[in-house]
Amino acid sequence: MAQRTTHDVMVVGHGLAGTCLAIELERRGAKVLVFDHPMPGSASTAAAGLVNPVSLRRIVPVWRALEMLQKARAFYRSFEADSGVRLWHDMPLFKVFSTAEAASFWLRRATDPDLFDLVEDRV
């Protein structure tokens, strides 16, 4: 007779969110089954894995930007230590301005104290 395997949790989707959830649940002792049906063109296959704490259109910090950036960095560093695979790469993100007005708007917004730790004012 076949042996039945049981799981505590089934995660549907093996994209970024599903993978992170499965990893965290396993760290907390759960037996996790991940189910995924890869689809061409889905976000999971197209995502570049960028973590950007600023909305580039309005140039405002996303909700709880610094806190979430710190948590994301800590999570990925911890997973890197467990897996031996380097995943987190701090690197600048460059915005190309289509007009002088857009560049001027960026320079004005970059003086906002809420953005000091998130952007540079170089244009």
PDB file of C-alpha atoms in Angstrom, residues 51-53 62-75:
ATOM      1  CA  VAL A  51      12.633  46.094  -4.539  1.00  0.00           C
ATOM      2  CA  ASN A  52      11.978  49.783  -5.104  1.00  0.00           C
ATOM      3  CA  PRO A  53      10.908  51.826  -2.063  1.00  0.00           C
ATOM      4  CA  VAL A  62       5.794  53.575  -0.755  1.00  0.00           C
ATOM      5  CA  TRP A  63       3.948  52.702   2.456  1.00  0.00           C
ATOM      6  CA  ARG A  64       6.407  51.806   5.255  1.00  0.00           C
ATOM      7  CA  ALA A  65       9.248  51.897   2.718  1.00  0.00           C
ATOM      8  CA  LEU A  66      12.270  51.817   5.023  1.00  0.00           C
ATOM      9  CA  GLU A  67      10.761  49.186   7.303  1.00  0.00           C
ATOM     10  CA  MET A  68       9.848  46.906   4.390  1.00  0.00           C
ATOM     11  CA  LEU A  69      13.218  47.421   2.711  1.00  0.00           C
ATOM     12  CA  GLN A  70      15.006  46.402   5.917  1.00  0.00           C
ATOM     13  CA  LYS A  71      12.753  43.353   6.352  1.00  0.00           C
ATOM     14  CA  ALA A  72      13.246  42.282   2.729  1.00  0.00           C
ATOM     15  CA  ARG A  73      17.018  42.632   3.007  1.00  0.00           C
ATOM     16  CA  ALA A  74      17.088  40.617   6.264  1.00  0.00           C
ATOM     17  CA  PHE A  75      14.853  37.881   4.804  1.00  0.00           C
TER      18      PHE A  75
END
